[in-house]
Amino acid sequence: MSRTVATICTKLVRGIISPMKRQRQEITASIISKNLIPQPTAYTPYGDIKFYCPNKEALEYQRELLTREPDTIEWISNFNEGEIYWDVGANVGAYTSYAAKVTQGPPYWPLSHPHKHFHFW
């Protein structure tokens, strides 16, 4: 059902912008695309974490933040305020963002592949 609705909406938007010049079509499609990207929030005991989810796989990190790796969450939850958590093996940075909420500090993780990291705030 989701794919069908998405296909219909995509065709509708393309039809609406088709009279525009090519560059204007691309700009308009880009703006629409950006405006439609979900930005769900994970609610934690230490504060909310807003996720930027440009694809359906990214939505899993928001939905499963506190349940996907309960041992990791328990470990991070025992950090003290002001401690620094350096996540060398960060995948997309979800646990780093959680640690930043727990310690009330900035998140630290090396971006070896920046295209792989989603935006959290």
CSV table of C-alpha atoms in Angstrom, one decimal:
chain,number,residue,atom,x,y,z
A,1,MET,CA,0.0,0.0,0.0
A,2,SER,CA,2.8,2.4,0.9
A,3,ARG,CA,4.6,1.9,-2.4
A,4,THR,CA,1.3,2.4,-4.3
A,5,VAL,CA,0.5,5.7,-2.5
A,6,ALA,CA,4.1,6.9,-2.9
A,7,THR,CA,4.1,6.1,-6.7
A,8,ILE,CA,0.8,8.0,-7.1
A,9,CYS,CA,2.0,11.0,-5.2
A,10,THR,CA,5.3,11.0,-7.1
A,11,LYS,CA,3.5,10.9,-10.5
A,12,LEU,CA,1.1,13.6,-9.3
A,13,VAL,CA,3.9,16.0,-8.3
A,14,ARG,CA,5.9,15.3,-11.5
A,15,GLY,CA,2.7,16.1,-13.5
A,16,ILE,CA,2.2,19.4,-11.6
A,17,ILE,CA,5.8,20.6,-12.1
A,18,SER,CA,6.1,19.3,-15.7
A,19,PRO,CA,5.2,22.7,-17.3
A,20,MET,CA,8.2,24.3,-15.5
A,21,LYS,CA,11.6,24.6,-17.1
A,22,ARG,CA,13.9,21.7,-16.3
A,23,GLN,CA,16.0,23.6,-13.7
A,24,ARG,CA,12.9,24.9,-11.9
A,25,GLN,CA,11.5,21.3,-11.9
A,26,GLU,CA,14.7,20.1,-10.2
A,27,ILE,CA,14.7,22.9,-7.6
A,28,THR,CA,11.0,22.4,-6.9
A,29,ALA,CA,11.4,18.6,-6.6
A,30,SER,CA,14.3,19.0,-4.3
A,31,ILE,CA,12.4,21.4,-2.0
A,32,ILE,CA,9.4,19.0,-1.9
A,33,SER,CA,11.6,16.0,-1.3
A,34,LYS,CA,13.4,17.8,1.6
A,35,ASN,CA,10.0,18.9,3.1
A,36,LEU,CA,8.7,15.3,3.1
A,37,ILE,CA,11.7,13.7,4.9
A,38,PRO,CA,10.5,12.3,8.2
A,39,GLN,CA,12.1,13.8,11.3
A,40,PRO,CA,10.7,11.5,14.1
A,41,THR,CA,11.7,11.9,17.7
A,42,ALA,CA,13.0,9.2,20.1
A,43,TYR,CA,11.9,10.0,23.6
A,44,THR,CA,14.4,9.1,26.2
A,45,PRO,CA,14.6,9.7,30.0
A,46,TYR,CA,17.5,12.1,29.3
A,47,GLY,CA,15.9,14.2,26.6
A,48,ASP,CA,14.5,13.9,23.2
A,49,ILE,CA,16.6,13.0,20.1
A,50,LYS,CA,15.3,14.1,16.8
A,51,PHE,CA,16.2,12.0,13.8
A,52,TYR,CA,16.6,12.9,10.1
A,53,CYS,CA,15.4,9.9,8.2
A,54,PRO,CA,15.9,10.1,4.4
A,55,ASN,CA,15.0,6.4,3.9
A,56,LYS,CA,12.9,3.7,5.6
A,57,GLU,CA,16.0,2.0,7.0
A,58,ALA,CA,16.9,5.1,9.0
A,59,LEU,CA,13.5,5.0,10.7
A,60,GLU,CA,14.5,1.8,12.5
A,61,TYR,CA,17.1,3.7,14.5
A,62,GLN,CA,14.5,6.0,15.9
A,63,ARG,CA,12.0,3.3,16.6
A,64,GLU,CA,14.4,0.9,18.2
A,65,LEU,CA,16.9,3.2,19.9
A,66,LEU,CA,16.1,2.0,23.4
A,67,THR,CA,15.3,-1.6,22.5
A,68,ARG,CA,17.7,-2.7,19.8
A,69,GLU,CA,20.7,-3.1,22.0
A,70,PRO,CA,19.5,-3.0,25.6
A,71,ASP,CA,23.0,-3.7,27.1
A,72,THR,CA,24.5,-0.8,25.2
A,73,ILE,CA,21.7,1.5,26.4
A,74,GLU,CA,22.1,0.3,30.0
A,75,TRP,CA,25.9,0.9,29.8
A,76,ILE,CA,25.5,4.4,28.4
A,77,SER,CA,22.8,5.2,30.9
A,78,ASN,CA,25.4,4.8,33.7
A,79,PHE,CA,27.6,7.5,32.3
A,80,ASN,CA,28.0,10.6,34.5
A,81,GLU,CA,27.2,14.1,33.4
A,82,GLY,CA,30.3,15.8,31.9
A,83,GLU,CA,32.0,12.5,30.9
A,84,ILE,CA,33.2,12.3,27.3
A,85,TYR,CA,32.0,9.4,25.2
A,86,TRP,CA,34.0,8.9,22.0
A,87,ASP,CA,32.3,6.5,19.7
A,88,VAL,CA,35.0,5.2,17.4
A,89,GLY,CA,32.8,2.5,15.8
A,90,ALA,CA,29.8,4.7,15.3
A,91,ASN,CA,27.4,3.4,12.6
A,92,VAL,CA,25.0,6.2,12.2
A,93,GLY,CA,25.6,7.9,15.5
A,94,ALA,CA,22.3,7.0,17.3
A,95,TYR,CA,24.0,5.7,20.5
A,96,THR,CA,26.5,8.6,20.4
A,97,SER,CA,23.5,11.0,20.3
A,98,TYR,CA,22.0,9.1,23.3
A,99,ALA,CA,25.3,9.3,25.2
A,100,ALA,CA,25.4,13.1,24.5
A,101,LYS,CA,21.9,13.4,26.2
A,102,VAL,CA,23.0,11.3,29.1
A,103,THR,CA,26.3,13.2,29.7
A,104,GLN,CA,24.8,16.6,28.7
A,105,GLY,CA,27.8,17.1,26.4
A,106,PRO,CA,28.4,17.3,22.7
A,107,PRO,CA,28.5,14.0,20.7
A,108,TYR,CA,31.9,12.8,19.5
A,109,TRP,CA,32.4,10.4,16.6
A,110,PRO,CA,34.8,10.3,13.7
A,111,LEU,CA,33.1,10.6,10.3
A,112,SER,CA,35.0,8.1,8.2
A,113,HIS,CA,32.1,7.9,5.8
A,114,PRO,CA,30.1,11.1,6.2
A,115,HIS,CA,27.4,9.9,3.7
A,116,LYS,CA,26.6,7.1,6.1
A,117,HIS,CA,25.7,9.3,9.0
A,118,PHE,CA,22.3,10.7,9.5
A,119,HIS,CA,21.6,14.0,11.2
A,120,PHE,CA,20.5,14.1,14.8
A,121,TRP,CA,19.7,17.1,17.0
